[in-house]
Amino acid sequence: MLTAAREVSVFGDAIAYFNEAASLLDLEAGMRRLLTKPSRQIIFSIPFQRDSGELEVYTGYRVQYNFARGPAKGGIRYHPGVTLDEVTALAFWMTWKCAVVDLPFGGGKGGVTCDPTTLSKGELERITRRYAAELVEVVGPDKDVPAPDVGTTPQIMAWFFDTYSMHTRQHTPSVVTGKPLELGGSRGRVEATGRGVSLVALAQMAEMGIEPKNARIAIQGFGNVGSVAAKMFADRGCSIVGISDVSGGYYNERGIDIAGATAYSQEHHSLEGYRGGDRVTNQAILETPCDVLVPAALEKQLTVENAPRVHAKLIVEGANGPTTPEADHIFHERGIVVIPDILANAGGVTVSYFEWAQDRAGYFWRESEVNERLAEIMLENFARVRELAATRNVPYRTAAYMLAINRVVQSMNIRGVYA
Ligand code: GLU
C-alpha cells in the first residue's frame, strides 16, 4: 500500500505523528495496529468519453479509514498527484480531524487522478457520475459521506448526489456535503474552512500578544481555504503581505488588496498576471517575512530544507499535511507555534456535519446560527487541545492527536472490536 521510498510516502509521515501521540497515551499494541491500518480501500477504473468522442480511463479511489464514531467522512480530490498512498493519508487525517472537534463521524477520503483544469464541464460531469456510480453500495448517509476537497466543487457534489439518488431511487441529499444551497447545502459551508482557520489563528494570536492590526500574514494557496482565510484576516485589520497559487507568489509589504486579488483570481481562474505585489515563487511565500504563515495548498510544503528559513512565529495549517515530521521538529526547536491541520482546518467538516444534520432533519439554519455554532465547536476544542498541551508539555499537534485518539479509542473500547 505504501510507496517504496519512505520519503515520498504521505501516509508514512502521517503515521509518524500518530506514533508520537500514541506512545504518550500508552496505547496497547493491538489497538495501535488497528488504528494504523485503513478499514477499507477501494480502487476502480473510471472510463469516460472525452468531448472528442475518445474513450479515456482514469483511476478512482475511496478509502474508509475508520468507522468507530460514525459513518466515514471526507472529501473527494481531483488532482494529478492523487495516489492510494495520498488518499489513505487524507482518510487517516479525517479520522482524527472529526474526533478532535468531536463530530459523530469516522474518517474517509476519495480521489480521482486527473487534472480538472484541463477537463470540460461535460467531461467532469461524466467522470463524477461514473465515480459515484462505482461507489453506490458503499456510500450513504449512514455509511460514508463525501464532500469537496482540492479540485472539486459544489457542482461536483450536486452530480454525486443526483447519481446516487437516481441509483437508489430516493432523494438523498445527506449522502454528500458541500452541495449548492438549492440542493440542501448549508449556509456558510463554502467559507467554513477558511473561517475556522482564521478563528483558531486569531485565538492563538491573542494568546501570543500579536495584535491583528500589527500582524503580517502570508498565505500559500489561494483557493477555497486560503482566499477566504485571507478575507477574514483582512476584515480583522491584519495585513496580508504574501499570497500564492500554482501560478506563483505575490509579495507586498504594504499589504495585498484581498478583495481585488480574489476578484482577479475568480475572473482569471488563477493569480497569473496579478499586479498587486512583487512576483516571487510559490515556495518563496513560505519564507516571506511575516508573523503568521498559513500553508493552505497541498502536503509536504514545509520540509527540512525550508523550515530553518521560515520567519513566522505562528503557523496555521489550512492544508492537510503541509508540514513533514522533520520540519515540525525544527519548528518546535525554534519555538515556532504550529496549529495542526486536524484542528486548524476542521471548520469545513464541522459545517459539513451541520449540513448532514440539516438535510436529515429537512430543516435549515440561518447563516449566523451556522457561524456561531462553528466558532463554539472550534474554540471549545482548541481550548481542550491547549489545556492538554500545557499539562503534558507537548506541542499542539501531539495534544490534538492525543485528544482525538483518546476519543476514537473510547468509542472502540465501548463497542468492542468484532475480531
Ligand atoms: N475536504 C475537507 C477536509 O479535508 C472537508 C471534508 C468534509 O467536509 O467532509 O477537511
Coordinates of C-alpha atoms and ligand atoms in Angstrom, one line a residue:
M1 CA 0.0 0.0 0.0
L2 CA 2.8 2.4 0.8
T3 CA 5.1 3.6 -1.9
A4 CA 8.5 2.1 -1.7
A5 CA 10.6 5.1 -0.8
R6 CA 9.9 6.2 2.8
E7 CA 10.5 9.9 1.9
V8 CA 7.6 10.0 -0.7
S9 CA 5.0 8.3 1.5
V10 CA 2.5 10.8 2.8
F11 CA 0.8 8.0 4.9
G12 CA 4.2 7.2 6.4
D13 CA 4.6 10.7 7.6
A14 CA 1.1 10.8 8.9
I15 CA 1.8 7.6 10.9
A16 CA 4.9 9.2 12.5
Y17 CA 2.6 11.9 14.0
F18 CA 0.2 9.3 15.3
N19 CA 3.0 7.2 16.9
E20 CA 4.3 10.2 18.8
A21 CA 1.0 10.7 20.4
A22 CA 0.2 7.0 20.8
S23 CA 3.3 6.4 22.8
L24 CA 2.4 9.2 25.2
L25 CA -1.0 7.6 25.7
D26 CA 0.4 4.1 26.4
L27 CA -1.8 2.7 23.7
E28 CA -1.7 -1.1 23.6
A29 CA 0.0 -2.7 20.7
G30 CA -3.2 -4.3 19.3
M31 CA -5.1 -1.0 19.2
R32 CA -2.1 0.7 17.6
R33 CA -2.0 -2.0 14.9
L34 CA -5.7 -1.5 14.3
L35 CA -5.6 2.3 14.1
T36 CA -2.6 2.4 11.7
K37 CA -4.5 0.3 9.1
P38 CA -7.3 1.6 6.9
S39 CA -10.6 -0.3 7.3
R40 CA -11.3 -0.4 3.6
Q41 CA -9.5 0.8 0.4
I42 CA -11.3 0.8 -2.9
I43 CA -9.6 1.3 -6.3
F44 CA -11.5 1.3 -9.5
S45 CA -11.4 2.4 -13.2
I46 CA -13.4 5.3 -14.4
P47 CA -14.0 5.0 -18.2
F48 CA -15.3 8.2 -19.6
Q49 CA -15.9 9.7 -23.0
R50 CA -14.0 12.9 -23.9
D51 CA -15.8 15.6 -25.8
S52 CA -13.9 14.5 -28.8
G53 CA -15.5 11.1 -28.6
E54 CA -12.3 9.3 -27.5
L55 CA -12.6 6.8 -24.6
E56 CA -10.3 7.6 -21.7
V57 CA -9.8 5.6 -18.4
Y58 CA -8.9 7.3 -15.1
T59 CA -8.4 5.7 -11.7
G60 CA -10.7 6.4 -8.8
Y61 CA -10.2 5.8 -5.1
R62 CA -12.2 5.8 -1.9
V63 CA -10.6 5.0 1.4
Q64 CA -12.8 4.4 4.5
Y65 CA -10.3 4.6 7.3
N66 CA -12.3 4.2 10.5
F67 CA -15.9 3.9 11.4
A68 CA -15.7 3.8 15.2
R69 CA -17.5 7.1 15.9
G70 CA -19.9 7.1 12.9
P71 CA -20.0 6.9 9.1
A72 CA -16.8 7.6 7.2
K73 CA -16.5 11.3 6.3
G74 CA -14.2 13.2 4.0
G75 CA -13.7 14.9 0.7
I76 CA -13.1 13.8 -2.9
R77 CA -9.9 15.2 -4.5
Y78 CA -9.4 15.7 -8.3
H79 CA -5.7 16.3 -8.8
P80 CA -2.9 14.8 -10.9
G81 CA -1.0 13.8 -7.7
V82 CA -3.8 11.6 -6.3
T83 CA -2.5 8.1 -5.3
L84 CA -3.7 5.4 -3.0
D85 CA -1.0 6.4 -0.5
E86 CA -2.2 10.1 -0.5
V87 CA -5.9 9.2 -0.2
T88 CA -5.1 6.8 2.6
A89 CA -3.2 9.5 4.5
L90 CA -6.0 12.0 3.9
A91 CA -8.6 9.5 5.2
F92 CA -6.4 8.8 8.2
W93 CA -6.3 12.6 9.0
M94 CA -10.0 12.9 8.6
T95 CA -10.5 10.3 11.3
W96 CA -8.5 12.4 13.8
K97 CA -9.9 15.7 12.5
C98 CA -13.6 14.6 13.1
A99 CA -12.6 13.3 16.5
V100 CA -10.7 16.4 17.6
V101 CA -13.8 18.5 17.0
D102 CA -16.0 15.7 18.4
L103 CA -18.2 15.0 15.4
P104 CA -20.1 11.7 15.1
F105 CA -18.1 10.6 12.1
G106 CA -15.2 8.3 11.2
G107 CA -12.7 9.2 8.5
G108 CA -12.7 8.7 4.8
K109 CA -11.3 10.3 1.6
G110 CA -11.6 9.8 -2.1
G111 CA -9.9 10.9 -5.3
V112 CA -9.5 10.7 -9.0
T113 CA -6.1 11.0 -10.6
C114 CA -6.8 13.7 -13.1
D115 CA -6.2 17.4 -13.9
P116 CA -9.7 19.0 -13.6
T117 CA -8.4 22.3 -15.1
T118 CA -8.0 20.6 -18.5
L119 CA -11.5 19.0 -18.4
S120 CA -14.7 20.5 -19.8
K121 CA -17.8 20.7 -17.7
G122 CA -19.3 17.7 -19.6
E123 CA -16.2 15.6 -19.0
L124 CA -16.2 16.5 -15.3
E125 CA -19.8 15.5 -15.0
R126 CA -19.3 12.2 -16.7
I127 CA -16.2 11.4 -14.6
T128 CA -18.2 12.3 -11.4
R129 CA -21.2 10.3 -12.3
R130 CA -19.2 7.2 -13.0
Y131 CA -17.2 7.8 -9.8
A132 CA -20.4 8.0 -7.8
A133 CA -22.0 5.0 -9.6
E134 CA -19.0 2.8 -8.7
L135 CA -19.5 3.7 -5.0
V136 CA -23.3 3.4 -4.7
E137 CA -23.2 0.3 -2.4
V138 CA -20.5 1.7 0.0
V139 CA -21.5 5.3 0.5
G140 CA -24.7 6.7 2.1
P141 CA -25.8 8.9 4.9
D142 CA -25.0 6.1 7.5
K143 CA -22.1 4.6 5.6
D144 CA -19.7 7.2 4.1
V145 CA -20.4 10.9 3.3
P146 CA -18.1 12.5 0.8
A147 CA -17.6 16.3 0.3
P148 CA -15.4 18.7 -1.7
D149 CA -11.6 18.8 -1.5
V150 CA -8.9 20.1 -3.8
G151 CA -10.2 20.3 -7.3
T152 CA -13.8 19.5 -6.6
T153 CA -16.8 21.9 -6.2
P154 CA -20.4 22.2 -5.0
Q155 CA -21.4 21.4 -8.6
I156 CA -19.5 18.2 -8.5
M157 CA -21.2 17.3 -5.2
A158 CA -24.6 18.0 -6.9
W159 CA -23.8 15.5 -9.6
F160 CA -22.7 13.0 -7.0
F161 CA -25.9 13.5 -5.1
D162 CA -28.0 13.2 -8.2
T163 CA -26.3 10.0 -9.4
Y164 CA -26.7 8.3 -6.0
S165 CA -30.3 9.4 -5.7
M166 CA -31.1 8.0 -9.2
H167 CA -29.5 4.7 -8.5
T168 CA -31.2 4.3 -5.1
R169 CA -34.5 5.8 -6.3
Q170 CA -34.5 8.0 -3.2
H171 CA -33.9 11.7 -2.8
T172 CA -30.8 11.6 -0.5
P173 CA -29.1 14.9 -0.1
S174 CA -27.3 13.7 3.1
V175 CA -25.2 11.3 1.0
V176 CA -22.8 14.1 0.3
T177 CA -22.0 17.6 1.8
G178 CA -20.7 20.8 0.3
K179 CA -23.7 20.9 -2.1
P180 CA -25.1 24.0 -3.6
L181 CA -27.8 25.7 -1.4
E182 CA -30.5 24.8 -3.8
L183 CA -29.9 21.1 -3.2
G184 CA -29.7 21.0 0.6
G185 CA -26.3 22.7 1.0
S186 CA -25.7 24.6 4.3
R187 CA -25.3 28.3 4.5
G188 CA -21.7 29.1 5.4
R189 CA -20.2 25.8 4.1
V190 CA -18.1 27.4 1.3
E191 CA -16.4 29.7 3.8
A192 CA -16.3 27.3 6.7
T193 CA -12.7 26.0 6.4
G194 CA -11.2 29.5 5.9
R195 CA -13.4 30.8 8.7
G196 CA -12.2 28.1 11.0
V197 CA -8.5 28.7 10.1
S198 CA -8.9 32.4 11.0
L199 CA -10.8 31.7 14.2
V200 CA -8.1 29.5 15.7
A201 CA -5.3 31.7 14.3
L202 CA -6.8 34.8 15.9
A203 CA -7.4 33.0 19.2
Q204 CA -3.7 31.9 19.2
M205 CA -2.5 35.4 18.2
A206 CA -4.3 36.8 21.2
E207 CA -2.6 34.2 23.4
M208 CA 0.8 35.3 21.9
G209 CA 0.1 39.0 22.1
I210 CA 0.1 39.5 18.3
E211 CA -2.4 42.3 17.7
P212 CA -4.4 41.8 14.4
K213 CA -3.7 45.3 13.3
N214 CA 0.1 44.8 13.6
A215 CA 0.0 41.2 12.2
R216 CA 1.7 40.4 8.9
I217 CA 0.3 37.2 7.4
A218 CA 1.5 35.1 4.4
I219 CA -0.8 32.5 2.8
Q220 CA 0.3 29.7 0.4
G221 CA -2.7 28.7 -1.7
F222 CA -5.5 31.0 -2.8
G223 CA -8.3 28.5 -3.3
N224 CA -11.3 28.0 -1.1
V225 CA -9.3 27.9 2.1
G226 CA -6.6 30.5 1.5
S227 CA -8.7 33.2 -0.1
V228 CA -11.5 33.0 2.5
A229 CA -9.0 33.0 5.4
A230 CA -7.3 36.0 3.8
K231 CA -10.6 37.9 3.7
M232 CA -11.4 37.1 7.3
F233 CA -7.9 38.2 8.4
A234 CA -8.1 41.4 6.4
D235 CA -11.6 42.1 7.9
R236 CA -9.9 42.0 11.3
G237 CA -7.3 44.5 10.2
C238 CA -4.4 42.2 9.6
S239 CA -2.0 42.9 6.7
I240 CA -1.8 40.1 4.2
V241 CA 1.8 40.5 2.9
G242 CA 2.0 37.4 0.7
I243 CA -0.3 35.2 -1.3
S244 CA 0.3 32.5 -3.8
D245 CA -1.2 29.8 -6.0
V246 CA 0.1 27.4 -8.7
S247 CA 1.0 30.4 -10.9
G248 CA 3.5 31.7 -8.3
G249 CA 3.7 34.0 -5.2
Y250 CA 2.9 37.7 -4.8
Y251 CA 4.5 39.8 -2.1
N252 CA 3.6 43.3 -1.0
E253 CA 5.0 44.6 2.4
R254 CA 2.3 47.2 2.5
G255 CA -0.4 44.6 2.3
I256 CA -2.2 43.0 -0.6
D257 CA -5.7 44.2 -1.5
I258 CA -7.5 40.9 -0.8
A259 CA -10.9 41.8 -2.4
G260 CA -9.0 42.8 -5.6
A261 CA -6.9 39.7 -5.6
T262 CA -9.9 37.5 -5.1
A263 CA -11.8 39.1 -7.9
Y264 CA -8.8 38.8 -10.2
S265 CA -8.3 35.1 -9.3
Q266 CA -12.0 34.3 -9.9
E267 CA -12.0 36.1 -13.2
H268 CA -8.8 34.5 -14.5
H269 CA -9.1 31.2 -12.6
S270 CA -5.6 31.9 -11.2
L271 CA -3.5 34.7 -9.9
E272 CA -1.3 34.6 -13.1
G273 CA -0.7 38.1 -14.2
Y274 CA -1.8 39.7 -10.9
R275 CA 0.0 43.0 -10.4
G276 CA -0.8 43.9 -6.8
G277 CA 2.5 42.5 -5.5
D278 CA 6.1 41.7 -6.4
R279 CA 6.3 38.3 -8.2
V280 CA 8.1 35.6 -6.2
T281 CA 7.8 31.8 -6.4
N282 CA 5.0 29.8 -4.7
Q283 CA 7.7 28.3 -2.4
A284 CA 9.3 31.7 -1.5
I285 CA 5.9 32.7 0.1
L286 CA 6.7 30.2 2.9
E287 CA 9.9 32.1 3.7
T288 CA 8.4 35.6 3.5
P289 CA 9.0 37.9 6.5
C290 CA 5.7 37.6 8.4
D291 CA 4.3 36.9 11.8
V292 CA 1.7 34.2 10.8
L293 CA 2.1 31.7 8.0
V294 CA -0.9 29.8 6.6
P295 CA 0.1 26.9 4.3
A296 CA -3.3 26.3 2.5
A297 CA -2.3 24.3 -0.5
L298 CA -1.0 20.7 -0.5
E299 CA 1.0 18.2 1.5
K300 CA 4.8 18.4 2.2
Q301 CA 5.4 22.1 1.6
L302 CA 7.3 22.8 4.8
T303 CA 10.3 20.5 4.8
V304 CA 13.7 20.1 6.4
E305 CA 15.0 22.3 3.6
N306 CA 12.9 25.4 4.1
A307 CA 11.9 25.0 7.8
P308 CA 15.1 26.8 9.1
R309 CA 14.2 29.8 6.9
V310 CA 10.6 30.3 8.0
H311 CA 10.1 33.7 9.6
A312 CA 6.7 33.3 11.1
K313 CA 6.1 32.9 14.9
L314 CA 2.9 31.0 14.2
I315 CA 2.0 28.5 11.5
V316 CA -1.7 27.6 11.0
E317 CA -2.2 24.6 8.7
G318 CA -5.0 25.3 6.4
A319 CA -3.9 22.4 4.1
N320 CA -3.8 18.8 5.1
G321 CA -0.3 17.6 5.9
P322 CA 1.7 20.6 4.8
T323 CA 4.5 20.0 7.3
T324 CA 6.8 17.0 7.3
P325 CA 7.6 15.5 10.7
E326 CA 11.3 16.6 10.3
A327 CA 10.2 20.2 9.6
D328 CA 7.8 20.0 12.6
H329 CA 10.6 19.2 14.9
I330 CA 12.6 22.1 13.6
F331 CA 9.7 24.4 14.3
H332 CA 9.3 23.1 17.8
E333 CA 13.0 23.6 18.5
R334 CA 12.8 27.1 17.1
G335 CA 9.9 27.9 19.3
I336 CA 7.5 28.4 16.3
V337 CA 3.9 27.5 17.3
V338 CA 2.1 25.2 14.9
I339 CA -1.7 24.8 14.9
P340 CA -2.0 21.4 13.3
D341 CA -4.2 20.6 10.2
I342 CA -6.5 18.3 12.0
L343 CA -7.6 21.2 14.2
A344 CA -6.9 24.3 12.1
N345 CA -8.8 23.2 9.0
A346 CA -11.6 21.3 10.8
G347 CA -14.1 24.1 10.1
G348 CA -15.1 22.6 6.7
V349 CA -16.0 19.2 8.0
T350 CA -17.7 20.8 11.0
V351 CA -20.1 22.7 8.8
S352 CA -20.4 19.5 6.7
Y353 CA -21.7 17.9 9.8
F354 CA -24.2 20.7 10.2
E355 CA -25.2 20.2 6.5
W356 CA -25.7 16.4 7.0
A357 CA -27.8 17.1 10.2
Q358 CA -29.9 19.8 8.4
D359 CA -30.5 17.5 5.4
R360 CA -31.7 14.7 7.7
A361 CA -34.0 17.0 9.6
G362 CA -35.2 18.8 6.5
Y363 CA -34.8 22.0 8.4
F364 CA -32.3 24.7 7.5
W365 CA -30.4 27.1 9.7
R366 CA -29.6 30.8 9.3
E367 CA -26.0 31.6 8.4
S368 CA -25.5 33.4 11.7
E369 CA -26.5 30.2 13.5
V370 CA -24.1 28.1 11.5
N371 CA -21.2 30.5 12.1
E372 CA -21.9 30.8 15.8
R373 CA -22.0 27.0 16.3
L374 CA -18.9 26.6 14.2
A375 CA -17.0 29.1 16.4
E376 CA -18.2 27.4 19.5
I377 CA -17.0 24.0 18.4
M378 CA -13.7 25.1 17.1
L379 CA -12.8 27.3 20.0
E380 CA -14.0 24.9 22.7
N381 CA -11.9 22.0 21.3
F382 CA -8.9 24.3 20.7
A383 CA -9.1 25.2 24.4
R384 CA -9.0 21.5 25.2
V385 CA -6.0 20.9 23.0
R386 CA -4.3 23.9 24.6
E387 CA -5.0 22.6 28.1
L388 CA -3.7 19.1 27.2
A389 CA -0.6 20.6 25.6
A390 CA 0.1 22.6 28.7
T391 CA -0.5 19.7 31.2
R392 CA 1.5 17.2 29.2
N393 CA 4.1 19.7 28.0
V394 CA 3.7 18.7 24.3
P395 CA 3.2 20.7 21.1
Y396 CA -0.3 21.4 19.9
R397 CA -0.1 18.7 17.3
T398 CA 0.7 16.0 19.7
A399 CA -2.0 17.2 22.1
A400 CA -4.6 17.3 19.2
Y401 CA -3.7 13.7 18.2
M402 CA -3.8 12.6 21.9
L403 CA -7.3 14.1 22.3
A404 CA -8.5 12.6 19.0
I405 CA -7.0 9.2 19.6
N406 CA -8.5 9.0 23.0
R407 CA -12.0 9.8 21.7
V408 CA -11.7 7.1 19.0
V409 CA -10.3 4.5 21.3
Q410 CA -13.0 5.1 23.9
S411 CA -15.7 4.5 21.3
M412 CA -13.9 1.4 20.1
N413 CA -13.5 0.0 23.6
I414 CA -17.2 0.5 24.4
R415 CA -18.3 -1.0 21.1
G416 CA -15.8 -3.8 21.4
V417 CA -13.6 -4.9 18.5
Y418 CA -15.5 -7.5 16.4
A419 CA -12.5 -9.8 16.0
Ligands
GLU1 N1 -12.0 18.2 2.3 C1 -12.3 18.8 3.6 C2 -11.2 18.4 4.6 O1 -10.2 18.0 4.2 C3 -13.7 18.7 4.0 C4 -14.2 17.3 4.3 C5 -15.7 17.2 4.6 O2 -16.3 18.2 4.7 O3 -16.1 16.1 4.8 O4 -11.4 18.6 5.7

